[in-house]
mmCIF file of C-alpha atoms in Angstrom:
data_model
loop_
_atom_site.group_PDB
_atom_site.id
_atom_site.type_symbol
_atom_site.label_atom_id
_atom_site.label_comp_id
_atom_site.label_asym_id
_atom_site.label_seq_id
_atom_site.Cartn_x
_atom_site.Cartn_y
_atom_site.Cartn_z
ATOM 1 C CA MET N 1 16.789 -18.950 -9.481
ATOM 2 C CA GLU N 2 18.662 -16.799 -11.991
ATOM 3 C CA ALA N 3 16.829 -13.732 -10.684
ATOM 4 C CA VAL N 4 18.091 -14.457 -7.166
ATOM 5 C CA ALA N 5 21.643 -14.696 -8.517
ATOM 6 C CA HIS N 6 21.165 -11.304 -10.194
ATOM 7 C CA PHE N 7 19.906 -9.866 -6.911
ATOM 8 C CA GLN N 8 22.843 -11.200 -4.923
ATOM 9 C CA ARG N 9 25.386 -10.015 -7.466
ATOM 10 C CA GLU N 10 23.986 -6.483 -7.527
ATOM 11 C CA VAL N 11 23.673 -6.088 -3.759
ATOM 12 C CA ARG N 12 27.231 -7.336 -3.279
ATOM 13 C CA ALA N 13 28.495 -4.819 -5.818
ATOM 14 C CA PHE N 14 26.473 -2.132 -4.045
ATOM 15 C CA GLN N 15 27.985 -3.173 -0.741
ATOM 16 C CA ASP N 16 31.502 -3.100 -2.220
ATOM 17 C CA ALA N 17 30.955 0.482 -3.412
ATOM 18 C CA ALA N 18 29.542 1.549 -0.050
ATOM 19 C CA ARG N 19 32.445 0.041 1.894
ATOM 20 C CA GLN N 20 34.928 1.609 -0.506
ATOM 21 C CA ALA N 21 33.310 4.981 0.168
ATOM 22 C CA ALA N 22 33.428 4.346 3.923
ATOM 23 C CA ASP N 23 37.121 3.487 3.773
ATOM 24 C CA ALA N 24 37.853 6.685 1.837
ATOM 25 C CA GLY N 25 36.363 9.057 4.410
ATOM 26 C CA ASP N 26 33.081 10.901 4.821
ATOM 27 C CA ALA N 27 30.024 9.788 2.882
ATOM 28 C CA PRO N 28 30.154 11.234 -0.658
ATOM 29 C CA ILE N 29 27.216 12.917 -2.351
ATOM 30 C CA VAL N 30 25.313 10.629 -4.747
ATOM 31 C CA PRO N 31 24.931 12.729 -7.921
ATOM 32 C CA SER N 32 22.043 10.681 -9.331
ATOM 33 C CA CYS N 33 20.045 10.876 -6.065
ATOM 34 C CA PRO N 34 19.722 14.613 -5.275
ATOM 35 C CA GLY N 35 19.833 15.364 -1.568
ATOM 36 C CA TRP N 36 21.414 12.044 -0.612
ATOM 37 C CA THR N 37 24.863 10.952 0.444
ATOM 38 C CA MET N 38 26.059 7.367 0.362
ATOM 39 C CA SER N 39 24.797 6.955 3.927
ATOM 40 C CA ASP N 40 21.288 7.952 2.840
ATOM 41 C CA LEU N 41 21.435 5.568 -0.103
ATOM 42 C CA VAL N 42 22.579 2.662 2.088
ATOM 43 C CA GLY N 43 19.880 3.463 4.636
ATOM 44 C CA HIS N 44 17.205 3.600 1.941
ATOM 45 C CA LEU N 45 18.040 0.280 0.319
ATOM 46 C CA SER N 46 18.533 -1.389 3.708
ATOM 47 C CA GLY N 47 15.084 -0.258 4.777
ATOM 48 C CA VAL N 48 13.525 -1.524 1.556
ATOM 49 C CA HIS N 49 15.115 -4.944 2.074
ATOM 50 C CA ARG N 50 13.776 -5.159 5.629
ATOM 51 C CA PHE N 51 10.314 -4.016 4.528
ATOM 52 C CA VAL N 52 10.103 -6.620 1.760
ATOM 53 C CA GLY N 53 11.701 -9.285 3.925
ATOM 54 C CA VAL N 54 9.032 -9.002 6.614
ATOM 55 C CA ILE N 55 6.266 -9.204 3.990
ATOM 56 C CA VAL N 56 7.707 -12.364 2.453
ATOM 57 C CA ARG N 57 8.810 -13.972 5.731
ATOM 58 C CA ASP N 58 5.491 -13.453 7.513
ATOM 59 C CA ARG N 59 3.332 -14.032 4.414
ATOM 60 C CA LEU N 60 1.590 -10.723 5.014
ATOM 61 C CA LYS N 61 -1.641 -9.874 3.243
ATOM 62 C CA GLU N 62 -1.381 -6.175 4.077
ATOM 63 C CA PRO N 63 1.529 -3.744 4.447
ATOM 64 C CA PRO N 64 3.626 -4.080 7.608
ATOM 65 C CA ASP N 65 3.342 -1.528 10.379
ATOM 66 C CA PHE N 66 6.280 0.887 10.243
ATOM 67 C CA ALA N 67 6.439 1.216 14.019
ATOM 68 C CA TYR N 68 6.721 -2.576 14.230
ATOM 69 C CA LEU N 69 9.480 -2.555 11.620
ATOM 70 C CA ALA N 70 11.417 0.120 13.483
ATOM 71 C CA ARG N 71 11.055 -1.768 16.754
ATOM 72 C CA THR N 72 11.966 -5.226 15.481
ATOM 73 C CA GLU N 73 14.308 -4.652 12.551
ATOM 74 C CA SER N 74 16.625 -1.878 13.756
ATOM 75 C CA PRO N 75 19.562 -2.432 16.123
ATOM 76 C CA PRO N 76 19.555 -0.618 19.485
ATOM 77 C CA ASP N 77 22.378 1.764 18.527
ATOM 78 C CA THR N 78 21.810 3.782 15.355
ATOM 79 C CA ALA N 79 24.096 6.723 16.146
ATOM 80 C CA GLY N 80 25.107 8.510 12.968
ATOM 81 C CA TRP N 81 22.553 6.692 10.855
ATOM 82 C CA PRO N 82 20.545 8.607 8.234
ATOM 83 C CA ALA N 83 16.968 9.711 8.842
ATOM 84 C CA PRO N 84 14.538 10.804 6.105
ATOM 85 C CA ASP N 85 13.859 14.139 7.810
ATOM 86 C CA ARG N 86 17.487 15.228 7.929
ATOM 87 C CA SER N 87 19.109 14.209 4.660
ATOM 88 C CA PRO N 88 21.703 14.633 3.319
ATOM 89 C CA THR N 89 23.620 12.766 6.012
ATOM 90 C CA PHE N 90 27.208 13.947 6.094
ATOM 91 C CA GLY N 91 30.120 12.492 8.039
ATOM 92 C CA PRO N 92 31.467 8.942 8.220
ATOM 93 C CA ILE N 93 29.323 6.054 7.043
ATOM 94 C CA PRO N 94 28.598 4.022 10.194
ATOM 95 C CA GLY N 95 30.052 0.529 10.098
ATOM 96 C CA SER N 96 26.937 -0.745 11.872
ATOM 97 C CA LEU N 97 24.820 0.563 8.979
ATOM 98 C CA LEU N 98 26.915 -1.324 6.434
ATOM 99 C CA ASP N 99 26.656 -4.505 8.519
ATOM 100 C CA TRP N 100 22.878 -4.026 8.798
ATOM 101 C CA PHE N 101 22.657 -3.703 5.036
ATOM 102 C CA ALA N 102 24.638 -6.896 4.465
ATOM 103 C CA GLU N 103 22.554 -8.877 6.947
ATOM 104 C CA GLY N 104 19.238 -7.690 5.526
ATOM 105 C CA ALA N 105 20.258 -8.327 1.926
ATOM 106 C CA ASP N 106 21.420 -11.863 2.774
ATOM 107 C CA ARG N 107 18.194 -12.604 4.623
ATOM 108 C CA LEU N 108 16.087 -11.369 1.718
ATOM 109 C CA ALA N 109 18.079 -13.414 -0.790
ATOM 110 C CA ALA N 110 17.550 -16.519 1.353
ATOM 111 C CA LEU N 111 13.809 -15.864 1.459
ATOM 112 C CA PHE N 112 13.678 -15.453 -2.315
ATOM 113 C CA ARG N 113 15.438 -18.807 -2.710
ATOM 114 C CA GLU N 114 13.041 -20.524 -0.296
ATOM 115 C CA ARG N 115 9.708 -19.180 -1.511
ATOM 116 C CA ALA N 116 8.005 -19.928 -4.809
ATOM 117 C CA PRO N 117 7.579 -16.901 -7.099
ATOM 118 C CA ASP N 118 3.818 -17.477 -7.270
ATOM 119 C CA GLU N 119 3.396 -17.582 -3.498
ATOM 120 C CA PRO N 120 0.931 -14.870 -2.381
ATOM 121 C CA ALA N 121 2.361 -11.729 -0.779
ATOM 122 C CA TRP N 122 1.090 -8.207 -0.267
ATOM 123 C CA THR N 123 2.414 -5.666 -2.774
ATOM 124 C CA TRP N 124 1.462 -2.140 -3.758
ATOM 125 C CA TRP N 125 0.450 -3.392 -7.219
ATOM 126 C CA GLU N 126 -2.267 -5.614 -8.650
ATOM 127 C CA GLU N 127 0.150 -8.561 -8.869
ATOM 128 C CA ARG N 128 0.492 -9.796 -5.303
ATOM 129 C CA THR N 129 3.185 -12.446 -5.328
ATOM 130 C CA VAL N 130 6.693 -13.062 -4.051
ATOM 131 C CA GLY N 131 7.795 -13.008 -7.685
ATOM 132 C CA PHE N 132 6.700 -9.386 -7.997
ATOM 133 C CA TRP N 133 9.004 -8.429 -5.144
ATOM 134 C CA LEU N 134 11.900 -10.460 -6.555
ATOM 135 C CA ARG N 135 11.595 -8.818 -9.958
ATOM 136 C CA ILE N 136 11.495 -5.274 -8.654
ATOM 137 C CA GLN N 137 14.209 -5.860 -6.056
ATOM 138 C CA VAL N 138 16.595 -7.059 -8.759
ATOM 139 C CA ILE N 139 15.902 -3.848 -10.683
ATOM 140 C CA GLU N 140 16.174 -1.630 -7.618
ATOM 141 C CA ALA N 141 19.432 -3.257 -6.525
ATOM 142 C CA ALA N 142 20.902 -2.739 -9.993
ATOM 143 C CA VAL N 143 19.941 0.910 -10.311
ATOM 144 C CA HIS N 144 21.138 1.735 -6.795
ATOM 145 C CA ARG N 145 24.398 -0.123 -7.454
ATOM 146 C CA TRP N 146 24.781 2.216 -10.422
ATOM 147 C CA ASP N 147 24.023 5.173 -8.125
ATOM 148 C CA ALA N 148 26.592 4.030 -5.565
ATOM 149 C CA GLU N 149 29.315 3.474 -8.142
ATOM 150 C CA GLY N 150 28.502 6.860 -9.647
ATOM 151 C CA ALA N 151 29.248 8.487 -6.293
ATOM 152 C CA LEU N 152 32.782 7.057 -6.550
ATOM 153 C CA GLY N 153 33.447 7.773 -10.200
ATOM 154 C CA THR N 154 32.217 6.027 -13.344
ATOM 155 C CA PRO N 155 29.457 3.444 -12.805
ATOM 156 C CA ARG N 156 29.339 0.233 -14.791
ATOM 157 C CA PRO N 157 26.346 -0.287 -17.116
ATOM 158 C CA ILE N 158 23.334 -2.271 -15.973
ATOM 159 C CA ALA N 159 23.504 -5.936 -16.999
ATOM 160 C CA GLU N 160 21.645 -6.435 -20.292
ATOM 161 C CA GLU N 161 19.124 -8.966 -18.967
ATOM 162 C CA ILE N 162 18.209 -6.800 -15.985
ATOM 163 C CA ALA N 163 18.037 -3.620 -18.063
ATOM 164 C CA ALA N 164 15.765 -5.127 -20.718
ATOM 165 C CA ASP N 165 13.415 -6.457 -18.050
ATOM 166 C CA ALA N 166 13.454 -3.076 -16.308
ATOM 167 C CA ILE N 167 12.322 -1.360 -19.515
ATOM 168 C CA ALA N 168 9.358 -3.713 -19.818
ATOM 169 C CA HIS N 169 8.636 -3.364 -16.098
ATOM 170 C CA THR N 170 8.594 0.422 -16.450
ATOM 171 C CA PHE N 171 5.720 0.299 -18.913
ATOM 172 C CA GLU N 172 3.888 -2.643 -17.341
ATOM 173 C CA VAL N 173 4.046 -1.406 -13.738
ATOM 174 C CA MET N 174 6.007 1.733 -12.917
ATOM 175 C CA ALA N 175 4.532 4.130 -15.486
ATOM 176 C CA PRO N 176 0.901 3.389 -14.536
ATOM 177 C CA ALA N 177 1.803 3.434 -10.833
ATOM 178 C CA ARG N 178 3.708 6.721 -11.003
ATOM 179 C CA ARG N 179 0.870 8.310 -12.932
ATOM 180 C CA ALA N 180 -1.631 7.232 -10.295
ATOM 181 C CA TRP N 181 0.541 8.242 -7.321
ATOM 182 C CA THR N 182 1.279 11.716 -8.707
ATOM 183 C CA GLN N 183 -2.081 12.406 -10.393
ATOM 184 C CA ALA N 184 -0.271 12.977 -13.669
ATOM 185 C CA PRO N 185 -2.163 14.712 -16.492
ATOM 186 C CA ALA N 186 -4.173 12.688 -18.971
ATOM 187 C CA GLY N 187 -2.375 11.510 -22.058
ATOM 188 C CA ALA N 188 -3.351 12.969 -25.424
ATOM 189 C CA GLY N 189 -2.199 10.027 -27.527
ATOM 190 C CA GLU N 190 1.529 10.730 -27.245
ATOM 191 C CA GLY N 191 3.505 7.830 -28.689
ATOM 192 C CA PHE N 192 7.077 6.760 -27.899
ATOM 193 C CA ARG N 193 9.194 4.041 -29.464
ATOM 194 C CA PHE N 194 12.193 2.699 -27.537
ATOM 195 C CA VAL N 195 14.644 0.610 -29.550
ATOM 196 C CA ARG N 196 17.416 -1.466 -28.041
ATOM 197 C CA THR N 197 20.675 -1.363 -30.034
ATOM 198 C CA ASP N 198 22.660 -4.097 -28.243
ATOM 199 C CA GLY N 199 20.163 -6.914 -28.687
ATOM 200 C CA PRO N 200 16.559 -7.660 -29.626
ATOM 201 C CA GLY N 201 13.887 -5.473 -28.107
ATOM 202 C CA GLU N 202 11.624 -2.572 -28.925
ATOM 203 C CA TRP N 203 8.713 -1.047 -27.079
ATOM 204 C CA VAL N 204 5.989 1.248 -28.427
ATOM 205 C CA VAL N 205 4.113 3.075 -25.689
ATOM 206 C CA ARG N 206 1.131 5.401 -26.040
ATOM 207 C CA PHE N 207 -0.531 7.536 -23.379
ATOM 208 C CA GLU N 208 -4.269 7.732 -23.917
ATOM 209 C CA GLY N 209 -6.226 9.407 -21.172
ATOM 210 C CA GLU N 210 -5.409 7.530 -17.979
ATOM 211 C CA HIS N 211 -4.098 4.485 -19.823
ATOM 212 C CA VAL N 212 -0.588 3.383 -20.756
ATOM 213 C CA ARG N 213 -0.822 1.281 -23.917
ATOM 214 C CA VAL N 214 2.065 -1.002 -24.850
ATOM 215 C CA GLY N 215 2.221 -2.690 -28.239
ATOM 216 C CA ASP N 216 2.564 -1.767 -31.897
ATOM 217 C CA GLY N 217 1.395 1.321 -33.706
ATOM 218 C CA ASP N 218 2.328 4.872 -34.548
ATOM 219 C CA PHE N 219 4.685 6.976 -32.457
ATOM 220 C CA ASP N 220 5.825 10.592 -32.341
ATOM 221 C CA VAL N 221 9.395 10.155 -31.169
ATOM 222 C CA GLU N 222 11.914 7.300 -31.137
ATOM 223 C CA LEU N 223 14.792 6.755 -28.729
ATOM 224 C CA ALA N 224 17.490 4.195 -29.491
ATOM 225 C CA GLY N 225 20.298 3.042 -27.230
ATOM 226 C CA THR N 226 21.664 0.129 -25.272
ATOM 227 C CA ALA N 227 19.320 -1.607 -22.864
ATOM 228 C CA SER N 228 21.288 -0.098 -19.985
ATOM 229 C CA ASP N 229 21.035 3.451 -21.329
ATOM 230 C CA LEU N 230 17.325 3.149 -22.105
ATOM 231 C CA MET N 231 16.664 1.818 -18.612
ATOM 232 C CA LEU N 232 18.730 4.552 -16.971
ATOM 233 C CA PHE N 233 16.894 7.208 -18.979
ATOM 234 C CA LEU N 234 13.515 5.795 -17.939
ATOM 235 C CA TRP N 235 14.662 5.681 -14.310
ATOM 236 C CA HIS N 236 15.668 9.368 -14.439
ATOM 237 C CA ARG N 237 19.391 8.606 -14.191
ATOM 238 C CA ILE N 238 20.686 9.957 -17.495
ATOM 239 C CA PRO N 239 19.371 12.546 -19.991
ATOM 240 C CA ALA N 240 18.290 11.723 -23.522
ATOM 241 C CA ASP N 241 21.448 13.366 -24.888
ATOM 242 C CA GLY N 242 23.299 10.042 -24.948
ATOM 243 C CA LEU N 243 20.535 8.332 -26.940
ATOM 244 C CA ASP N 244 19.722 8.502 -30.634
ATOM 245 C CA VAL N 245 16.551 10.596 -30.685
ATOM 246 C CA ARG N 246 14.409 10.958 -33.796
ATOM 247 C CA GLY N 247 11.084 12.695 -34.104
ATOM 248 C CA ASP N 248 9.212 15.315 -32.125
ATOM 249 C CA ARG N 249 11.419 16.568 -29.273
ATOM 250 C CA ALA N 250 8.465 18.408 -27.748
ATOM 251 C CA VAL N 251 6.737 15.070 -27.220
ATOM 252 C CA LEU N 252 9.916 13.673 -25.690
ATOM 253 C CA ASP N 253 10.011 16.609 -23.248
ATOM 254 C CA ARG N 254 6.483 15.681 -22.234
ATOM 255 C CA TYR N 255 7.431 12.108 -21.270
ATOM 256 C CA PHE N 256 8.413 12.970 -17.724
ATOM 257 C CA VAL N 257 5.276 15.059 -17.295
ATOM 258 C CA LEU N 258 3.262 11.984 -18.163
ATOM 259 C CA VAL N 259 5.516 9.706 -16.069
ATOM 260 C CA PRO N 260 6.978 11.893 -13.312
ATOM 261 C CA PRO N 261 9.526 10.726 -10.725
ATOM 262 C CA VAL N 262 8.247 9.809 -7.275
#
């Protein structure tokens, strides 16, 4: 249940940042999420929680219908709420949106406590379990908490345990998925070594054709930093300037061609 505790801690910190922004006035721009204000960020994460919650609650074997989600999960009055086709959403952050976020996050946390991690559930990946959703929702809550705090000033680092798992998750799941979703170019054997400086952990990743290989072996460029900084780099939140980079910078520049944002 430690993962559930991580999830709850991160969503509460996210909620604290969002309410602080609401109390201060109009929704601020979120620097790490181009084109979004705090309202858009709250709306995004709220929607993700509702989407995952319905999958886990109803034990779905296929993705939920978005029209059904909109009809059953949204309150009747959404005045001032963000919409994907009109971001950034300026003006006050609606109190009803913040309440909707809190309710959805609490419901999802309760579901994660009730259901076994190996219970079947539809996902967009080859692992189709509740545990897949719990793992990625901890990571997503942490990175968006960082985004929200960054909109107010200086964000706190990602917790070491979450950050280290997010690095592994990037190479196990997100890198192959992003490459498939964006039809990224074939790898030519580019090798990257990521070294954690605040604890044990190193990852050697090679891109060979359509494959992402994780293990030992040669590499062209090495990046060293705290688990939080490595994770934030891999999640397109910070540049490589704050990391210790050694090796071929041209290969480093190619990383985000091979693993583009989505």
